[in-house]
PDB file of C-alpha atoms in Angstrom:
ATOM      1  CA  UNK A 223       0.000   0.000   0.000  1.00  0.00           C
ATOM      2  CA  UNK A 224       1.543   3.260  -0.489  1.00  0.00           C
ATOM      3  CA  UNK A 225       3.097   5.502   2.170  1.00  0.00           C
ATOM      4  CA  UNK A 226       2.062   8.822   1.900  1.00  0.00           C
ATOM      5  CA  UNK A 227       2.243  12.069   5.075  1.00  0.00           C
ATOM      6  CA  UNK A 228      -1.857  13.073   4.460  1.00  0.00           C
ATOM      7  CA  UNK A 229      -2.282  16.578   4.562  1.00  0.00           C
ATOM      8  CA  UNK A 230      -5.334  19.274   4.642  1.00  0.00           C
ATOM      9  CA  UNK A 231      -6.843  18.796   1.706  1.00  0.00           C
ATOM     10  CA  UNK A 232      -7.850  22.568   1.157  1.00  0.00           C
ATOM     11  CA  UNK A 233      -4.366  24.010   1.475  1.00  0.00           C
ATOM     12  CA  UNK A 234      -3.022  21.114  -0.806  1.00  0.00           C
ATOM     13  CA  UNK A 235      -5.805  21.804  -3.192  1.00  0.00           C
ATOM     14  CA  UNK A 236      -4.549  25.524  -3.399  1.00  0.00           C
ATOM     15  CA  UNK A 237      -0.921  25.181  -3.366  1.00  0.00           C
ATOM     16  CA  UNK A 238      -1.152  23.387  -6.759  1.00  0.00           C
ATOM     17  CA  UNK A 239      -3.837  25.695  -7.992  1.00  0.00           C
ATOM     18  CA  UNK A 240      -2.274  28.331  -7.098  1.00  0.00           C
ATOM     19  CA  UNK A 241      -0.327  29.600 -10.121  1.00  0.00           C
ATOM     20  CA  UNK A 242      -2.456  28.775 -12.279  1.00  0.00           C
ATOM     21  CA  UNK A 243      -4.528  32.411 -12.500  1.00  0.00           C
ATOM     22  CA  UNK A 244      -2.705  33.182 -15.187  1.00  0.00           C
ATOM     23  CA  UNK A 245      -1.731  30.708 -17.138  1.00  0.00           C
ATOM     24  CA  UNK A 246      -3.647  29.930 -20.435  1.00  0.00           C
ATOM     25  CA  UNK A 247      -4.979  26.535 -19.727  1.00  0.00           C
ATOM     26  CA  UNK A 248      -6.831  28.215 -16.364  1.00  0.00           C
ATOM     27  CA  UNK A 249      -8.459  30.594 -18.606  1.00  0.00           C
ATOM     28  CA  UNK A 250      -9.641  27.741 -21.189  1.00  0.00           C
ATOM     29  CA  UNK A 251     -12.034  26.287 -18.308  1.00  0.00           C
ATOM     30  CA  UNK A 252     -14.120  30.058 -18.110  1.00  0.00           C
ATOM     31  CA  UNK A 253     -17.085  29.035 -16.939  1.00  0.00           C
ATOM     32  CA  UNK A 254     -16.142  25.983 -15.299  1.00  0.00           C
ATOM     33  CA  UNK A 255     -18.987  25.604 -12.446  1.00  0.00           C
ATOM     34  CA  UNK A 256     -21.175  24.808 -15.546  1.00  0.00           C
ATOM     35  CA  UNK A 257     -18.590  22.789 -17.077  1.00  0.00           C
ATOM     36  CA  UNK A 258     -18.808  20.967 -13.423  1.00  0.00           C
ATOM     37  CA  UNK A 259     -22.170  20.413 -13.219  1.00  0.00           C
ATOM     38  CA  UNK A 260     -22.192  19.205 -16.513  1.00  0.00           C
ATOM     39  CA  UNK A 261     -19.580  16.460 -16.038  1.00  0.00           C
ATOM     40  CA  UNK A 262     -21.408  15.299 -12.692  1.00  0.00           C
ATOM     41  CA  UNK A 263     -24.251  14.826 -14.511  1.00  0.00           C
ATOM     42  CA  UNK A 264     -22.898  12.673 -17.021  1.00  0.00           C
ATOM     43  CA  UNK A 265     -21.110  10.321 -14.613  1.00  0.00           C
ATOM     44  CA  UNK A 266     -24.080  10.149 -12.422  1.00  0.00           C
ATOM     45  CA  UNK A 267     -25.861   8.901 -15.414  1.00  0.00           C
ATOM     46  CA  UNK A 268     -23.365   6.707 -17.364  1.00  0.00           C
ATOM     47  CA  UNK A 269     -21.689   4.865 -14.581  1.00  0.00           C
ATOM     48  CA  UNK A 270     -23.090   1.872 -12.679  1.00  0.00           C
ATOM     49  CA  UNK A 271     -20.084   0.355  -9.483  1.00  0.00           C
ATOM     50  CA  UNK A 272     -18.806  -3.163 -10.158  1.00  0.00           C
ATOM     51  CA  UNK A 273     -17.933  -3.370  -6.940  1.00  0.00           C
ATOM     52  CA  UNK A 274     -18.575  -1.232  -4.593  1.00  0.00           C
ATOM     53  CA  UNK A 275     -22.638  -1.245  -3.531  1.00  0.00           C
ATOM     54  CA  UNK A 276     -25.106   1.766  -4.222  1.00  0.00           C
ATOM     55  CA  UNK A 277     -24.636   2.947  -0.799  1.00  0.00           C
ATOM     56  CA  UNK A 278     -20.844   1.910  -0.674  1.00  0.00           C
ATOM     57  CA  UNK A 279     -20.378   4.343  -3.927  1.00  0.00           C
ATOM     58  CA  UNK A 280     -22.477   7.146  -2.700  1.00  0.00           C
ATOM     59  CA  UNK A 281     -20.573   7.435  -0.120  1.00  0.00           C
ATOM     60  CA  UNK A 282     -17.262   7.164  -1.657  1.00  0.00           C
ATOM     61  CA  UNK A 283     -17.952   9.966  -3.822  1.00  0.00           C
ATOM     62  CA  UNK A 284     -19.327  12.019  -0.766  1.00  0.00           C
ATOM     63  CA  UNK A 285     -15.677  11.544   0.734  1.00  0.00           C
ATOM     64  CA  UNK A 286     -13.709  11.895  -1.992  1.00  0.00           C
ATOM     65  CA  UNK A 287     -15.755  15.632  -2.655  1.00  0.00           C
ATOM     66  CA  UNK A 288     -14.837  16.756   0.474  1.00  0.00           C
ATOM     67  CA  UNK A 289     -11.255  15.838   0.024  1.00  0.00           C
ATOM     68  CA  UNK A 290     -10.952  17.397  -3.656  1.00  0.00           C
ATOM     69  CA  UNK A 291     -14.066  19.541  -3.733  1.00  0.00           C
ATOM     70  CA  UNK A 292     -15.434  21.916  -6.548  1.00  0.00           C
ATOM     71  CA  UNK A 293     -13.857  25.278  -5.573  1.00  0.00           C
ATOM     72  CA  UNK A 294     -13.514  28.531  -7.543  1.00  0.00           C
ATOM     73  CA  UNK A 295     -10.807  26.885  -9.686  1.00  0.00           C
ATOM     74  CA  UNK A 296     -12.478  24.179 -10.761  1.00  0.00           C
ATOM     75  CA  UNK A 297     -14.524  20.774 -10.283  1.00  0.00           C
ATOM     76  CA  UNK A 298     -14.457  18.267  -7.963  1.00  0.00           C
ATOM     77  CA  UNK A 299     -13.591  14.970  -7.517  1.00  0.00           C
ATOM     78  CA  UNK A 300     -17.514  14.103  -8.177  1.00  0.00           C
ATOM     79  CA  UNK A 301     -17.827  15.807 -11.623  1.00  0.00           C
ATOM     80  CA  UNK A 302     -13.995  13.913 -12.111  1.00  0.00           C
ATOM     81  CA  UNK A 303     -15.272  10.702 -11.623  1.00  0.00           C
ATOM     82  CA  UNK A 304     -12.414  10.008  -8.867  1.00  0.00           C
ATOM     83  CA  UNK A 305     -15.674   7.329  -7.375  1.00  0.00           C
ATOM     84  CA  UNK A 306     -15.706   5.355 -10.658  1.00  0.00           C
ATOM     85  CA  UNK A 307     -11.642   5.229 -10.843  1.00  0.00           C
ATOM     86  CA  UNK A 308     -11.312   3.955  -7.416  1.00  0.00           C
ATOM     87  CA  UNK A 309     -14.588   1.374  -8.284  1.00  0.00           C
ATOM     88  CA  UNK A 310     -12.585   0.037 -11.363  1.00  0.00           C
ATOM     89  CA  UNK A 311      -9.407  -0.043  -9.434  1.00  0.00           C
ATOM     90  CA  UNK A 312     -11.284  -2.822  -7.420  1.00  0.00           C
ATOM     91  CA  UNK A 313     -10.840  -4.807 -10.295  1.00  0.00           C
ATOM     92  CA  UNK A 314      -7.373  -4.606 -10.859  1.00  0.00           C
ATOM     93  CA  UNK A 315      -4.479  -7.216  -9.309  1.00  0.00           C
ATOM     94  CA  UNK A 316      -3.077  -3.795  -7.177  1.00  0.00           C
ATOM     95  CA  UNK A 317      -6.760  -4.402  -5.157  1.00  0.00           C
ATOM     96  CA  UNK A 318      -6.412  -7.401  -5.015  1.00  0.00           C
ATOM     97  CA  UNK A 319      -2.961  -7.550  -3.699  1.00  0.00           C
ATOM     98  CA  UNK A 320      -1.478 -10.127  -6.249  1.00  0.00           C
ATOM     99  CA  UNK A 321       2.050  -9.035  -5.753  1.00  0.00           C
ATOM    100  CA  UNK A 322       1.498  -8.620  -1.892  1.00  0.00           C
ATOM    101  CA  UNK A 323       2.907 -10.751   0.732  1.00  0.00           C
ATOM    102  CA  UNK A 324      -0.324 -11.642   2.543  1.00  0.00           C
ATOM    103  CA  UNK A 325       0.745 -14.672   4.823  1.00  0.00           C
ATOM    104  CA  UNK A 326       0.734 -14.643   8.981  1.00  0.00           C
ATOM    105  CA  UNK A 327       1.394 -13.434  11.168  1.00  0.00           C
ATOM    106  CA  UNK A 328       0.239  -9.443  11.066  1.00  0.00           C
ATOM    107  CA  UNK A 329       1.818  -7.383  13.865  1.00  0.00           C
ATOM    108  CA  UNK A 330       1.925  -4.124  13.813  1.00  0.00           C
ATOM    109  CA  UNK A 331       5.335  -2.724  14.234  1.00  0.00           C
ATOM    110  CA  UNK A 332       7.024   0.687  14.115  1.00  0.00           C
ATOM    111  CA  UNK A 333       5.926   2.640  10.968  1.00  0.00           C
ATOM    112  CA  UNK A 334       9.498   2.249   9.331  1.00  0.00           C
ATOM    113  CA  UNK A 335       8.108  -1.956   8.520  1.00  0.00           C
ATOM    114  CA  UNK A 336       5.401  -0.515   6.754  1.00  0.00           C
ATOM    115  CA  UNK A 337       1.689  -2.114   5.747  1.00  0.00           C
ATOM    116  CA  UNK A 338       1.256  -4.278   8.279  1.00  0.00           C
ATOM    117  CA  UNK A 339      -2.776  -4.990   8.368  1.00  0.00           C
ATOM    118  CA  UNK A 340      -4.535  -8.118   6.771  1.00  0.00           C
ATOM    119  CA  UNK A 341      -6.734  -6.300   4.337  1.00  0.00           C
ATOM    120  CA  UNK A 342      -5.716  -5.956   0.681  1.00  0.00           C
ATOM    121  CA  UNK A 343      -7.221  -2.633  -1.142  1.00  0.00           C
ATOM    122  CA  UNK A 344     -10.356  -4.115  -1.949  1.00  0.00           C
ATOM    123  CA  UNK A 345     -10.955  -5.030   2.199  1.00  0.00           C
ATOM    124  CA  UNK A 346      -9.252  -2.141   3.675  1.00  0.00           C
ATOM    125  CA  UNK A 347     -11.790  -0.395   1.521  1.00  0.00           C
ATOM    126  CA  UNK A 348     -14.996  -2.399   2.189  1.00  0.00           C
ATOM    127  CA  UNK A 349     -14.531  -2.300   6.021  1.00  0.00           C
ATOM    128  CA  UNK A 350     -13.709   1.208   6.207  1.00  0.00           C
ATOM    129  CA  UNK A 351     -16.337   2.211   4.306  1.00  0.00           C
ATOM    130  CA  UNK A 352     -18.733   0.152   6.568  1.00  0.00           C
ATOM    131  CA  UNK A 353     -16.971   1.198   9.379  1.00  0.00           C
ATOM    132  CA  UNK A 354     -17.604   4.999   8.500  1.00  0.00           C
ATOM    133  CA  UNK A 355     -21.095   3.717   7.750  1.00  0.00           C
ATOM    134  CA  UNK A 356     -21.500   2.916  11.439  1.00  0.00           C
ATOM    135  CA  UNK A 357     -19.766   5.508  12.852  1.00  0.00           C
ATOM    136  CA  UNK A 358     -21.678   8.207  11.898  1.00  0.00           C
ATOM    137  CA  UNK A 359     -24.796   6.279  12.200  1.00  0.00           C
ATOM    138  CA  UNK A 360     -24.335   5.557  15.583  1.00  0.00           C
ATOM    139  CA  UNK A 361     -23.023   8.947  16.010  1.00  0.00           C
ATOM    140  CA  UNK A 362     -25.120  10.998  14.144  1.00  0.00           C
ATOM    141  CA  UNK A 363     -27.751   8.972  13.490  1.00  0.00           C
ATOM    142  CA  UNK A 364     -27.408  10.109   9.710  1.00  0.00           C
ATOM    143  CA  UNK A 365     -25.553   8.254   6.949  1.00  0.00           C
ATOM    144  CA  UNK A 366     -22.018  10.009   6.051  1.00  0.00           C
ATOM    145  CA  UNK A 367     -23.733  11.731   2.921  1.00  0.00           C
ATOM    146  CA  UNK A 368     -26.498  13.082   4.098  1.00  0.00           C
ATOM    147  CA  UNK A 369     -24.272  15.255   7.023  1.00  0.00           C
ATOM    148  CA  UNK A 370     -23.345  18.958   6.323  1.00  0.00           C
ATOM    149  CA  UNK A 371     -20.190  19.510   4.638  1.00  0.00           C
ATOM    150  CA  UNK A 372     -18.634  20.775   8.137  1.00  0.00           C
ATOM    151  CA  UNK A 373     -19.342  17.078  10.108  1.00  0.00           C
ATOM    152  CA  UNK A 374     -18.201  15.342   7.242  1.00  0.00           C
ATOM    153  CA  UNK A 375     -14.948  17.107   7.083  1.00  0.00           C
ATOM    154  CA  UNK A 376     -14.659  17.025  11.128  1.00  0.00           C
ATOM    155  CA  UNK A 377     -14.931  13.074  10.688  1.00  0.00           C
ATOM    156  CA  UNK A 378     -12.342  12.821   7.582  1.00  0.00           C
ATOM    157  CA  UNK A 379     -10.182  15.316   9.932  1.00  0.00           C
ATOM    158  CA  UNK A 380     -10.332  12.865  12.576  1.00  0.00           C
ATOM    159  CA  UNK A 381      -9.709  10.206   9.943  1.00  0.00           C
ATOM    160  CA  UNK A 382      -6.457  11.678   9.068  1.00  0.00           C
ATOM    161  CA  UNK A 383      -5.143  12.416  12.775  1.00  0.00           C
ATOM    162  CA  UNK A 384      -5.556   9.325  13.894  1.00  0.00           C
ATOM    163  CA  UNK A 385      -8.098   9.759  16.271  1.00  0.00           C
ATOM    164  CA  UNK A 386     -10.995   7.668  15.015  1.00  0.00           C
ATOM    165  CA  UNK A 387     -10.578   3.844  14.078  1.00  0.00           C
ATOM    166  CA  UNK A 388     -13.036   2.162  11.637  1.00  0.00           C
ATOM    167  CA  UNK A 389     -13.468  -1.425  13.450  1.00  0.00           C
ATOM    168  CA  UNK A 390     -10.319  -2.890  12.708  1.00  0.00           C
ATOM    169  CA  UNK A 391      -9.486  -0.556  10.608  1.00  0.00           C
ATOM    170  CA  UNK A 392      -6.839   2.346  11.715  1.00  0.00           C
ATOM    171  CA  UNK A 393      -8.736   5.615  10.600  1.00  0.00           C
ATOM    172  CA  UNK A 394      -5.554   7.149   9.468  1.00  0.00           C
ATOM    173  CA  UNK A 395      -4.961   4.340   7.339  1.00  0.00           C
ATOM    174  CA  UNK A 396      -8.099   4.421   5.665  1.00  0.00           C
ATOM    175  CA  UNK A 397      -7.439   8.049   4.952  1.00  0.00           C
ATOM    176  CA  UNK A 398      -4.387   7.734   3.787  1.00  0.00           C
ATOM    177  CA  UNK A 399      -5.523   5.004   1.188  1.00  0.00           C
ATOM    178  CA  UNK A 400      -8.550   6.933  -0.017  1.00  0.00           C
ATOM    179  CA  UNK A 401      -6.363  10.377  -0.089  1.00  0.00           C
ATOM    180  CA  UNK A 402      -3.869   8.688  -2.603  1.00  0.00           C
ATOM    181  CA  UNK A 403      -6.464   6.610  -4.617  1.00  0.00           C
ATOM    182  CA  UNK A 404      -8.240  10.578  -4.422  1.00  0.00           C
ATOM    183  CA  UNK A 405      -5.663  12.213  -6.013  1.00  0.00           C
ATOM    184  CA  UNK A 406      -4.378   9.338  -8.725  1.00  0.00           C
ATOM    185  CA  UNK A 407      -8.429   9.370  -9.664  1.00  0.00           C
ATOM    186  CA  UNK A 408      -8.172  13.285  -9.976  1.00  0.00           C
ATOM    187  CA  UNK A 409      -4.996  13.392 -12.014  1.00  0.00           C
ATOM    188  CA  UNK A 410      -4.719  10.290 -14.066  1.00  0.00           C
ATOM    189  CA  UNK A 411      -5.788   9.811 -17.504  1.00  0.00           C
ATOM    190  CA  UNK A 412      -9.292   9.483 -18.349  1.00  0.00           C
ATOM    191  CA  UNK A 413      -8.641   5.631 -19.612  1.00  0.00           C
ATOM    192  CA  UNK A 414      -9.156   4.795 -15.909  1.00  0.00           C
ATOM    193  CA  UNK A 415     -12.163   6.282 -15.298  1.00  0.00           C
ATOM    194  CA  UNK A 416     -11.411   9.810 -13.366  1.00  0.00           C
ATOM    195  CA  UNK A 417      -9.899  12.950 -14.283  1.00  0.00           C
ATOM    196  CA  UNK A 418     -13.655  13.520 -16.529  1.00  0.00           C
ATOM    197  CA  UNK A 419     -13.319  15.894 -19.556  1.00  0.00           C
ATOM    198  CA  UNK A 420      -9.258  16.186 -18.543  1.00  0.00           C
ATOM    199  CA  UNK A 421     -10.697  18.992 -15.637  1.00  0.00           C
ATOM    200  CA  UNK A 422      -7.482  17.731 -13.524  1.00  0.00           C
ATOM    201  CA  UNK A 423      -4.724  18.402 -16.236  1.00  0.00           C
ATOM    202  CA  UNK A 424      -6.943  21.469 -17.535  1.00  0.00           C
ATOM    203  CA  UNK A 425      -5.863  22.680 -13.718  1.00  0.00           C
ATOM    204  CA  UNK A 426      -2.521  22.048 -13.499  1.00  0.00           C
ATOM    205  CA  UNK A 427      -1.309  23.391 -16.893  1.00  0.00           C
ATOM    206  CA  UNK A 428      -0.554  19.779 -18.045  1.00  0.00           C
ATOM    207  CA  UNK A 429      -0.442  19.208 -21.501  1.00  0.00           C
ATOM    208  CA  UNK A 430      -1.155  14.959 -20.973  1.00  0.00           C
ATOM    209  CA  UNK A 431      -0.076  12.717 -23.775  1.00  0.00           C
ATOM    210  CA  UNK A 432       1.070  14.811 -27.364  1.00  0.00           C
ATOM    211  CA  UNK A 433       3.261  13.383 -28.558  1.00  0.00           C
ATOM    212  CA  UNK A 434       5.564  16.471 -29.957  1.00  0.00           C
ATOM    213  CA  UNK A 435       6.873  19.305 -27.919  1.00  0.00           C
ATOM    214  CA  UNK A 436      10.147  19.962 -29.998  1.00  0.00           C
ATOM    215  CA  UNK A 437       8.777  23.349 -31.025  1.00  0.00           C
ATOM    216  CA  UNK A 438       8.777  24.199 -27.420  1.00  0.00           C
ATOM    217  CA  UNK A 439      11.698  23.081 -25.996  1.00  0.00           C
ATOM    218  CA  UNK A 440      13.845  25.906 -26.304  1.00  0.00           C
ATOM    219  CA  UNK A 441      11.449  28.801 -25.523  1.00  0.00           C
ATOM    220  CA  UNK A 442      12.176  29.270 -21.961  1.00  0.00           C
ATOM    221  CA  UNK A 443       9.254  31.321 -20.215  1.00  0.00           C
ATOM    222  CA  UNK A 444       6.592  30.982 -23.053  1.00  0.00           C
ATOM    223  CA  UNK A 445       3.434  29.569 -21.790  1.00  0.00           C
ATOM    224  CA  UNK A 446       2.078  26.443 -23.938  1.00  0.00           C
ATOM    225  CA  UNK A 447      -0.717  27.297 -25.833  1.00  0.00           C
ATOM    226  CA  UNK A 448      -2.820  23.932 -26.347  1.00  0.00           C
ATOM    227  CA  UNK A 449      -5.057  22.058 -24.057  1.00  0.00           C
ATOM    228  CA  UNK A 450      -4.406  18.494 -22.677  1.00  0.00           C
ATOM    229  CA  UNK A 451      -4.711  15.317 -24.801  1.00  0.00           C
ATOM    230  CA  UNK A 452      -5.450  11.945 -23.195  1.00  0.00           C
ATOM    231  CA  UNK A 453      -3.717   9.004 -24.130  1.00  0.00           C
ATOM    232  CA  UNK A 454      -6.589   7.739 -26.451  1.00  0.00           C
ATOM    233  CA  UNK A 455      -6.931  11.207 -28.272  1.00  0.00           C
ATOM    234  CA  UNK A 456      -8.862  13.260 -26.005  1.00  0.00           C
ATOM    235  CA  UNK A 457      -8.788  16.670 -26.001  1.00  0.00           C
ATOM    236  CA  UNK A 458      -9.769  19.655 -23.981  1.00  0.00           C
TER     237      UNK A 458
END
C-alpha cells in the first residue's frame, strides 16, 4: 500500500492551484462551475459500481468531494469521476494484492516496517467504508452523505489524525488510502475512469499525452498554448 504524510486537503488543493490564475490553460475552463455540473451529470448517469454497492459508492464519492471539492478553480472529484476510478481499481491485481505478501502473522510494528494490516485494497476499503457507515450512524444517526459539509470534514479530519478507528481498521490508514487513490483518480488519464473531460490536467497546466513538444523546448518562459490530450486522443 503506499506511504504517503496526508495533509489538509484545502491548502493542498490551493498550493497546486495556485499559479495557475494566469496561465492559459486556467483561462480555457471560463465558466467551469457549468462545465462541473455538466460532467457530474454525465457520470451520475453513465456509470453503474462493479464493486462497490449503491450505498458503498455514494458514499465514496461524498468523501472523496470533500477531500478534492469543486472550488472557484475548478470541479471536484464528483464531476472527475475520482468514485468510478477507485470502483474500477477494485478490479485490478493492485486491489487485489497479487504481488502482496499476505501470509501470517500481522503485527503491527514501528511505521518504518510498513503495511502491516490483513486487508488488501479491496478489504481495507470495504470495512472502512462500513466502518464509517456505522460511525456516523451511531453517532449521528445520519448516513455520512447526508451530514453537512462541516461534520463530514470534522470526521475525515479525525480520519487523518488518527483519532478515530473504523473497526479494525486504523482511521488514518483508511485516509491515507482513499487520499492517494483521491488524487491518482483526480490526475490520471481518463482511460481509468477519473480525471472527466481532462478537468485535472486542464488545472494544473498539463499538456497529458502529445506526442511532440520539440517546437517548445527551447522557448524558456513561453506559456504552452494547447489544451491536454489523453492518451486515447482526447482533447480539452
Amino acid at each position: 500500500m503506499p506511504s504517503t504524510e496526508p495533509t489538509v486537503t484545502r491548502p493542498l488543493r490551493r498550493s497546486f492551484v495556485k499559479g495557475l490564475l494566469g496561465s492559459t490553460s486556467f483561462w480555457m475552463v471560463g465558466g467551469h462551475a457549468h462545465w462541473a455540473e455538466a460532467l457530474a451529470e454525465e457520470s451520475k448517469q453513465s456509470y453503474h459500481p462493479s464493486f462497490f454497492t449503491s450505498d458503498e459508492y455514494r458514499l465514496l464519492e461524498s468523501a472523496t468531494e470533500r477531500l478534492f471539492p469543486q472550488d472557484q478553480h475548478g470541479p471536484g472529484a464528483r464531476a472527475l469521476g475520482v468514485a468510478e476510478f477507485i470502483d474500477r481499481q477494485m478490479e485490478t491485481p493492485y486491489a487485489q494484492g497479487d504481488n502482496w505478501y499476505m501470509s501470517a502473522p500481522f503485527v503491527q510494528g514501528p511505521a518504518n516496517l510498513g503495511y502491516q494490516l490483513p486487508f488488501v485494497p479491496r478489504d481495507l476499503y470495504r470495512k472502512g467504508l462500513q466502518g464509517l457507515e456505522a460511525y456516523t450512524r451511531q453517532q449521528h444517526g445520519k448516513s455520512f452523505p447526508d451530514l453537512p459539509v462541516a461534520e463530514q470534514e470534522a470526521i475525515l479530519t479525525a480520519l487523518e489524525g488518527g483519532s478515530l478507528s473504523l473497526g479494525d481498521v486504523p482511521g488514518r490508514v483508511f485516509f491515507e488510502q482513499l487520499r492517494t487513490n483521491t488524487l491518482e483518480g483526480v490526475f490520471s488519464d481518463p482511460l481509468y475512469g477519473g480525471n472527466k473531460g481532462l478537468g485535472g490536467w486542464l488545472m494544473l497546466g498539463f499538456p497529458g499525452a502529445r506526442a511532440d513538444f520539440m517546437d517548445w523546448v527551447n522557448q524558456d518562459g513561453a506559456a504552452y498554448p494547447f489544451g491536454p490530450v489523453s492518451i486515447s486522443g482526447e482533447t480539452a
